[in-house]
Amino acid sequence: MGANDTPASTFRYNEKPVYTTSNGAPIDNPEGWQRPGPMGPLLLQDFHLIDQLAHFDRERIPERVVHAKGAGAYGEFEVTHDIGDITSIDMFNKVGKKTNAVVRFSTVGGEKGSADSARDPRGFALKFYTDEGNWDWVYNNTPIFFLRDPTKFPLFIHTQKRNPQTNLKDATMFWDYLSTHQESIHQIMHLFSDRGTPYSYRHMNGYSGHTHKWTKPDGSFVYTQVHLKTDQGSKTFTNEEAGKLASENPDWHTQDLFEAIQKGEYPSWTVYVQILTPEQAENFRWNIFDLTKVWPQKEVPLRPLGKLTLNKNVENYFAEIEQLAFSPSHLVPGVEPSVDPVLQSRLFSYPDTHRHRLGVNYQQIPVNAPLRAFNPFQRDGAMAVNGNYGANPNYPSSYRQLTYKSVKPTVTHEKWSGAAVHELFQEVNDDDFVQAKGLWDVLGRTSGQQENFIGNVSGHLSGAHQDTRNRTYEMFSRVDAGLGSAIREQTEKLAK
Ligand code: NDP
Ligand code: HEM
C-alpha cells in the first residue's frame, strides 16, 4: 500500500470524512463548477467536474457474456462427514472444519437488467477461500447441460439470446437449434419443467454437472459429481406466476436473497458427492464424460459431505459481486478436471473472459484474492495494485529461496492415445432419450407437473415456424409418444 493507509472504504458511516477530489484535495461544494463571473463559460481547469464526468463515462464494465444478471452473498462451508477415504482435499480434511465462501447465483441468457424469473437454467457459482488456494465451483441448478461438444457453446448461446436482425428473442432460432441438436433433450426436459422457473435462488439445488477427479497423494483417485440440495425445499413458480413477476418485480430473486440474509434467515444447502472408482466408471452404463447424462442415484448413491450456509450480505454489489471472477480452472490440490471436453474448454474460457472483463490482474481484486498467493513471476500489467511483489526477483533466483510443495498430477489410470480426429463427441442416438424419459416419469410422480410441462413448452414453441414446430414434436415423441402428441395438439391450437 502507498502512503495512504486509510483507504476511503474503511471510513465508518458515523464518521464525517472531508469531501475531496479524486486526488484528495478538499473541495467546498460537490455540485459547484468553475467559471469566470456569474454567467461565464465553463473552465477546463475544473478538475473536479471534468474528472467526475470522465469517471462517470467509464462506470460500466462489460457485462458477462452469459450469466449477466445475478445476485450473491458470503457464507461458509462446514464439513459434516469424514471422506478421508476418498480424498485429501484440504478443505474437507476434518469434520467441523469451516471455510469461507462467496456465492453468485444468476440467470444465463438475459442481459444485466433482465427479469430474474425468466425460464432459464440458473448459475450456482461458489468461491471457497481455502488454505490451499481458491477453489471455485462454477455450477448450475441442473445436473446436466444442453451439449457435450464445446464447439457448440457459442452457437447454442446465440440462439437463446437475440436475433441478429430484429434484436428480439426468437422462438424459431431457439427451437431450430434445439430440435437439430437433440442431445439437448435431457436439459430441455429440466428447463421446461417448473424447475425452469425457480421460486428463488434459495429454493433450488446446485450440481457440478461435470465429472471431476478427487485424488490422494498415493496417486489413487475417484470420479465425482457434486450435488448441493437446498434445505429450504425445492420450490418453483408456474409459467404464469413467473411471467407476471417478470413485469411486476423483475429483481425478485435478488431481493429475496438479500432480505432473507438481512433478516437472519440464512439459507443453507446440504452437500453430497457421488463417487465412482475408475474401474466402476469403465463398466458404467453411461459415459461419465458426457455432460448430457446424470449418474442415476439408485446406482450411485449420494454421500453426505458438508453444509453450505449463506450468512452475510455484501457491502457493495459492484466491488464484491460484479467483480467476482469464477473459473472451473481455479482448483486446489486433490482435485483434477476430468477429460470431459466441455469442462476442458471451460478451463480456458473463464480466465480468458476475466482478462477482457476485469483485466489481467483480476485475481488481485479483493473478492477474488486468495488467502495467500505468492507468484512473483507474474508481474506488472494494468491495475497491479497489491504492491506487485516489491523487490522480489521476477524469475526463480538463486538469491531468493521459495518453498515448492509437491503436488503430483494423477496419471495412474487415464492414459490416452490414438490418431488425432476432428469429430463430434458422439452422434445423437436413442440413449440420449432414456434419461429424458426418466425425468418425464419423475414429473409424473407429482400431480400437475406433466401438464405444466406441456403447457410451458407449447406457449413458447407456438411462436416458432411450422417446420421447426414439426421437428420439435418428433423430438418430444422420442421421449414419449403421448408427450409428443400432447405438445403438438396444444401448440398448434396456440399457433392458430
Ligand atoms: P431418482 O428418482 O433417484 O432421482 C430423481 C431426481 O429428480 C431427484 O434428484 C430429484 O431432486 C429430482 N427431481 C424431482 N422432481 C424434479 C423436477 N420436477 N424436475 C427436475 N428434477 C426433479 O432418479 P435418477 O437419479 O435415476 O434420475 C431420474 C431423473 O431425475 C434423471 O433422468 C434426471 O433427469 C433427474 N435428476 C437426476 C439427478 C441425478 O443426479 N441422478 C439429479 C436431479 C434430477 P430432489 O431430491 O431435489 O427433489
Ligand atoms: C459464466 C463460458 C458451460 C456455468 C460463463 C461466462 C463464460 C462462460 C464466458 C462468463 C464469465 C464471466 O464473465 O465472469 C462457458 C463455456 C461453456 C460453459 C465456453 C462451455 C463450453 C457452462 C456449464 C456450466 C456453466 C456447463 C455449469 C455446469 C456458468 C456459471 C457462470 C458462467 C455458473 C456464472 C459465473 C458467475 O456467477 O460469475 N460461462 N460456459 N457454464 N457459466 Fe459458463
GROMACS .gro file of C-alpha atoms in nm, residues 36-278:
model
  243
   36PRO     CA    1  -1.529   3.342  -1.475
   37GLY     CA    2  -1.805   3.553  -1.324
   38PRO     CA    3  -2.165   3.453  -1.261
   39MET     CA    4  -2.252   3.372  -1.627
   40GLY     CA    5  -1.908   3.292  -1.765
   41PRO     CA    6  -1.830   2.973  -1.963
   42LEU     CA    7  -1.711   2.654  -1.801
   43LEU     CA    8  -1.336   2.638  -1.733
   44LEU     CA    9  -1.140   2.332  -1.848
   45GLN     CA   10  -0.921   2.374  -1.540
   46ASP     CA   11  -1.213   2.250  -1.324
   47PHE     CA   12  -1.054   1.912  -1.248
   48HIS     CA   13  -1.330   1.816  -1.007
   49LEU     CA   14  -1.603   1.844  -1.272
   50ILE     CA   15  -1.400   1.705  -1.564
   51ASP     CA   16  -1.274   1.413  -1.358
   52GLN     CA   17  -1.625   1.344  -1.229
   53LEU     CA   18  -1.767   1.333  -1.583
   54ALA     CA   19  -1.479   1.129  -1.722
   55HIS     CA   20  -1.510   0.875  -1.442
   56PHE     CA   21  -1.885   0.853  -1.489
   57ASP     CA   22  -1.833   0.793  -1.863
   58ARG     CA   23  -1.638   0.481  -1.770
   59GLU     CA   24  -1.859   0.342  -1.491
   60ARG     CA   25  -1.974   0.039  -1.687
   61ILE     CA   26  -1.752  -0.260  -1.747
   62PRO     CA   27  -1.853  -0.528  -1.998
   63GLU     CA   28  -2.132  -0.740  -1.862
   64ARG     CA   29  -2.074  -1.113  -1.850
   65VAL     CA   30  -2.132  -1.256  -2.198
   66VAL     CA   31  -2.360  -1.514  -2.033
   67HIS     CA   32  -2.498  -1.516  -1.676
   68ALA     CA   33  -2.505  -1.133  -1.679
   69LYS     CA   34  -2.788  -1.096  -1.425
   70GLY     CA   35  -2.708  -1.225  -1.080
   71ALA     CA   36  -2.700  -1.182  -0.705
   72GLY     CA   37  -2.467  -1.308  -0.438
   73ALA     CA   38  -2.363  -1.324  -0.075
   74TYR     CA   39  -2.098  -1.457   0.161
   75GLY     CA   40  -2.118  -1.776   0.360
   76GLU     CA   41  -1.931  -2.073   0.492
   77PHE     CA   42  -1.888  -2.439   0.419
   78GLU     CA   43  -1.870  -2.683   0.709
   79VAL     CA   44  -1.753  -3.041   0.680
   80THR     CA   45  -2.014  -3.268   0.837
   81HIS     CA   46  -1.885  -3.611   0.731
   82ASP     CA   47  -1.542  -3.770   0.710
   83ILE     CA   48  -1.448  -3.850   0.350
   84GLY     CA   49  -1.078  -3.905   0.413
   85ASP     CA   50  -1.108  -4.246   0.247
   86ILE     CA   51  -1.158  -4.088  -0.096
   87THR     CA   52  -0.973  -3.758  -0.099
   88SER     CA   53  -0.702  -3.547   0.058
   89ILE     CA   54  -0.857  -3.210  -0.037
   90ASP     CA   55  -0.755  -2.976   0.244
   91MET     CA   56  -1.097  -2.811   0.275
   92PHE     CA   57  -1.251  -3.149   0.367
   93ASN     CA   58  -0.978  -3.276   0.597
   94LYS     CA   59  -1.162  -3.257   0.930
   95VAL     CA   60  -1.522  -3.285   1.042
   96GLY     CA   61  -1.626  -2.943   1.169
   97LYS     CA   62  -1.373  -2.755   0.955
   98LYS     CA   63  -1.517  -2.430   0.818
   99THR     CA   64  -1.416  -2.247   0.502
  100ASN     CA   65  -1.532  -1.901   0.399
  101ALA     CA   66  -1.713  -1.874   0.069
  102VAL     CA   67  -1.882  -1.631  -0.166
  103VAL     CA   68  -2.167  -1.731  -0.395
  104ARG     CA   69  -2.315  -1.579  -0.709
  105PHE     CA   70  -2.645  -1.703  -0.849
  106SER     CA   71  -2.755  -1.598  -1.195
  107THR     CA   72  -2.979  -1.650  -1.493
  108VAL     CA   73  -2.799  -1.739  -1.815
  109GLY     CA   74  -2.938  -1.583  -2.132
  110GLY     CA   75  -3.069  -1.242  -2.027
  111GLU     CA   76  -2.885  -0.914  -2.006
  112LYS     CA   77  -2.786  -0.747  -1.679
  113GLY     CA   78  -3.127  -0.584  -1.639
  114SER     CA   79  -3.336  -0.885  -1.739
  115ALA     CA   80  -3.600  -1.049  -1.523
  116ASP     CA   81  -3.492  -1.291  -1.251
  117SER     CA   82  -3.797  -1.512  -1.306
  118ALA     CA   83  -3.719  -1.591  -1.673
  119ARG     CA   84  -3.731  -1.956  -1.780
  120ASP     CA   85  -3.362  -2.037  -1.787
  121PRO     CA   86  -3.109  -2.256  -1.610
  122ARG     CA   87  -2.963  -2.080  -1.306
  123GLY     CA   88  -2.592  -2.039  -1.235
  124PHE     CA   89  -2.477  -2.152  -0.890
  125ALA     CA   90  -2.115  -2.035  -0.858
  126LEU     CA   91  -1.909  -2.062  -0.541
  127LYS     CA   92  -1.563  -1.949  -0.446
  128PHE     CA   93  -1.408  -2.115  -0.142
  129TYR     CA   94  -1.116  -1.934   0.019
  130THR     CA   95  -0.930  -2.249   0.124
  131ASP     CA   96  -0.592  -2.273   0.295
  132GLU     CA   97  -0.452  -2.417  -0.028
  133GLY     CA   98  -0.595  -2.160  -0.269
  134ASN     CA   99  -0.931  -2.055  -0.405
  135TRP     CA  100  -1.149  -2.339  -0.524
  136ASP     CA  101  -1.437  -2.239  -0.749
  137TRP     CA  102  -1.747  -2.449  -0.808
  138VAL     CA  103  -1.898  -2.298  -1.122
  139TYR     CA  104  -2.218  -2.500  -1.124
  140ASN     CA  105  -2.574  -2.474  -1.249
  141ASN     CA  106  -2.907  -2.568  -1.089
  142THR     CA  107  -2.943  -2.857  -1.335
  143PRO     CA  108  -2.734  -3.175  -1.322
  144ILE     CA  109  -2.673  -3.180  -1.698
  145PHE     CA  110  -2.631  -2.937  -1.987
  146PHE     CA  111  -2.753  -2.881  -2.344
  147LEU     CA  112  -2.438  -3.004  -2.513
  148ARG     CA  113  -2.132  -3.226  -2.487
  149ASP     CA  114  -1.930  -3.067  -2.771
  150PRO     CA  115  -1.762  -2.746  -2.655
  151THR     CA  116  -1.761  -2.602  -3.008
  152LYS     CA  117  -2.138  -2.575  -2.985
  153PHE     CA  118  -2.148  -2.349  -2.680
  154PRO     CA  119  -2.123  -2.009  -2.858
  155LEU     CA  120  -2.362  -2.130  -3.132
  156PHE     CA  121  -2.616  -2.255  -2.881
  157ILE     CA  122  -2.595  -1.937  -2.671
  158HIS     CA  123  -2.650  -1.719  -2.980
  159THR     CA  124  -2.981  -1.896  -3.044
  160GLN     CA  125  -3.102  -1.840  -2.689
  161LYS     CA  126  -3.020  -1.468  -2.699
  162ARG     CA  127  -3.134  -1.218  -2.965
  163ASN     CA  128  -3.189  -1.242  -3.337
  164PRO     CA  129  -2.906  -1.055  -3.515
  165GLN     CA  130  -3.153  -0.864  -3.737
  166THR     CA  131  -3.456  -0.793  -3.520
  167ASN     CA  132  -3.270  -0.784  -3.187
  168LEU     CA  133  -3.564  -0.980  -3.048
  169LYS     CA  134  -3.577  -1.312  -2.867
  170ASP     CA  135  -3.668  -1.558  -3.138
  171ALA     CA  136  -3.865  -1.878  -3.081
  172THR     CA  137  -3.772  -2.018  -3.423
  173MET     CA  138  -3.400  -1.973  -3.360
  174PHE     CA  139  -3.440  -2.120  -3.011
  175TRP     CA  140  -3.622  -2.438  -3.122
  176ASP     CA  141  -3.444  -2.467  -3.456
  177TYR     CA  142  -3.116  -2.516  -3.270
  178LEU     CA  143  -3.257  -2.749  -3.005
  179SER     CA  144  -3.452  -2.968  -3.247
  180THR     CA  145  -3.146  -3.007  -3.472
  181HIS     CA  146  -2.913  -3.082  -3.178
  182GLN     CA  147  -3.123  -3.336  -2.995
  183GLU     CA  148  -2.860  -3.430  -2.740
  184SER     CA  149  -3.012  -3.125  -2.567
  185ILE     CA  150  -3.335  -3.309  -2.491
  186HIS     CA  151  -3.249  -3.406  -2.134
  187GLN     CA  152  -3.172  -3.045  -2.044
  188ILE     CA  153  -3.483  -2.926  -2.230
  189MET     CA  154  -3.687  -3.154  -2.002
  190HIS     CA  155  -3.538  -2.978  -1.698
  191LEU     CA  156  -3.573  -2.630  -1.847
  192PHE     CA  157  -3.940  -2.666  -1.936
  193SER     CA  158  -4.039  -2.838  -1.611
  194ASP     CA  159  -4.141  -2.593  -1.341
  195ARG     CA  160  -3.783  -2.614  -1.210
  196GLY     CA  161  -3.700  -2.392  -1.510
  197THR     CA  162  -3.866  -2.111  -1.312
  198PRO     CA  163  -3.744  -2.148  -0.951
  199TYR     CA  164  -3.928  -1.953  -0.681
  200SER     CA  165  -3.599  -1.805  -0.560
  201TYR     CA  166  -3.227  -1.870  -0.555
  202ARG     CA  167  -3.272  -2.011  -0.205
  203HIS     CA  168  -3.511  -2.279  -0.326
  204MET     CA  169  -3.302  -2.454  -0.589
  205ASN     CA  170  -3.026  -2.716  -0.597
  206GLY     CA  171  -2.677  -2.688  -0.743
  207TYR     CA  172  -2.494  -2.957  -0.940
  208SER     CA  173  -2.138  -2.990  -1.068
  209GLY     CA  174  -2.275  -3.143  -1.388
  210HIS     CA  175  -1.924  -3.234  -1.494
  211THR     CA  176  -1.722  -3.525  -1.364
  212HIS     CA  177  -1.409  -3.435  -1.170
  213LYS     CA  178  -1.134  -3.644  -1.015
  214TRP     CA  179  -1.064  -3.628  -0.644
  215THR     CA  180  -0.718  -3.759  -0.578
  216LYS     CA  181  -0.500  -3.881  -0.297
  217PRO     CA  182  -0.122  -3.834  -0.263
  218ASP     CA  183  -0.067  -4.205  -0.334
  219GLY     CA  184  -0.187  -4.142  -0.692
  220SER     CA  185  -0.527  -4.305  -0.647
  221PHE     CA  186  -0.842  -4.117  -0.736
  222VAL     CA  187  -1.219  -4.143  -0.773
  223TYR     CA  188  -1.452  -3.976  -1.020
  224THR     CA  189  -1.702  -3.743  -0.856
  225GLN     CA  190  -2.020  -3.543  -0.914
  226VAL     CA  191  -2.125  -3.288  -0.651
  227HIS     CA  192  -2.484  -3.203  -0.553
  228LEU     CA  193  -2.598  -2.917  -0.329
  229LYS     CA  194  -2.954  -2.979  -0.217
  230THR     CA  195  -3.150  -2.686  -0.085
  231ASP     CA  196  -3.251  -2.713   0.282
  232GLN     CA  197  -3.532  -2.464   0.210
  233GLY     CA  198  -3.705  -2.724  -0.008
  234SER     CA  199  -3.734  -2.711  -0.382
  235LYS     CA  200  -3.999  -2.453  -0.472
  236THR     CA  201  -4.097  -2.325  -0.815
  237PHE     CA  202  -4.320  -2.076  -0.996
  238THR     CA  203  -4.568  -2.178  -1.258
  239ASN     CA  204  -4.516  -2.028  -1.602
  240GLU     CA  205  -4.795  -1.778  -1.536
  241GLU     CA  206  -4.653  -1.670  -1.199
  242ALA     CA  207  -4.306  -1.628  -1.345
  243GLY     CA  208  -4.439  -1.426  -1.639
  244LYS     CA  209  -4.638  -1.195  -1.411
  245LEU     CA  210  -4.341  -1.140  -1.181
  246ALA     CA  211  -4.117  -1.053  -1.475
  247SER     CA  212  -4.312  -0.730  -1.516
  248GLU     CA  213  -4.412  -0.669  -1.153
  249ASN     CA  214  -4.078  -0.733  -0.984
  250PRO     CA  215  -3.801  -0.832  -1.225
  251ASP     CA  216  -3.547  -0.831  -0.941
  252TRP     CA  217  -3.737  -1.067  -0.714
  253HIS     CA  218  -3.463  -1.329  -0.672
  254THR     CA  219  -3.209  -1.061  -0.589
  255GLN     CA  220  -3.444  -0.904  -0.335
  256ASP     CA  221  -3.544  -1.238  -0.180
  257LEU     CA  222  -3.182  -1.342  -0.119
  258PHE     CA  223  -3.075  -1.008   0.024
  259GLU     CA  224  -3.376  -0.971   0.252
  260ALA     CA  225  -3.361  -1.329   0.384
  261ILE     CA  226  -2.997  -1.285   0.488
  262GLN     CA  227  -3.066  -0.938   0.628
  263LYS     CA  228  -3.341  -1.093   0.849
  264GLY     CA  229  -3.107  -1.366   0.969
  265GLU     CA  230  -3.289  -1.637   0.774
  266TYR     CA  231  -2.969  -1.789   0.645
  267PRO     CA  232  -3.025  -2.021   0.350
  268SER     CA  233  -2.833  -2.347   0.350
  269TRP     CA  234  -2.761  -2.643   0.126
  270THR     CA  235  -2.659  -2.997   0.215
  271VAL     CA  236  -2.365  -3.102   0.003
  272TYR     CA  237  -2.332  -3.456  -0.131
  273VAL     CA  238  -2.090  -3.633  -0.356
  274GLN     CA  239  -2.144  -3.923  -0.595
  275ILE     CA  240  -1.840  -4.144  -0.635
  276LEU     CA  241  -1.728  -4.392  -0.900
  277THR     CA  242  -1.397  -4.574  -0.889
  278PRO     CA  243  -1.208  -4.582  -1.220
   0.00000   0.00000   0.00000
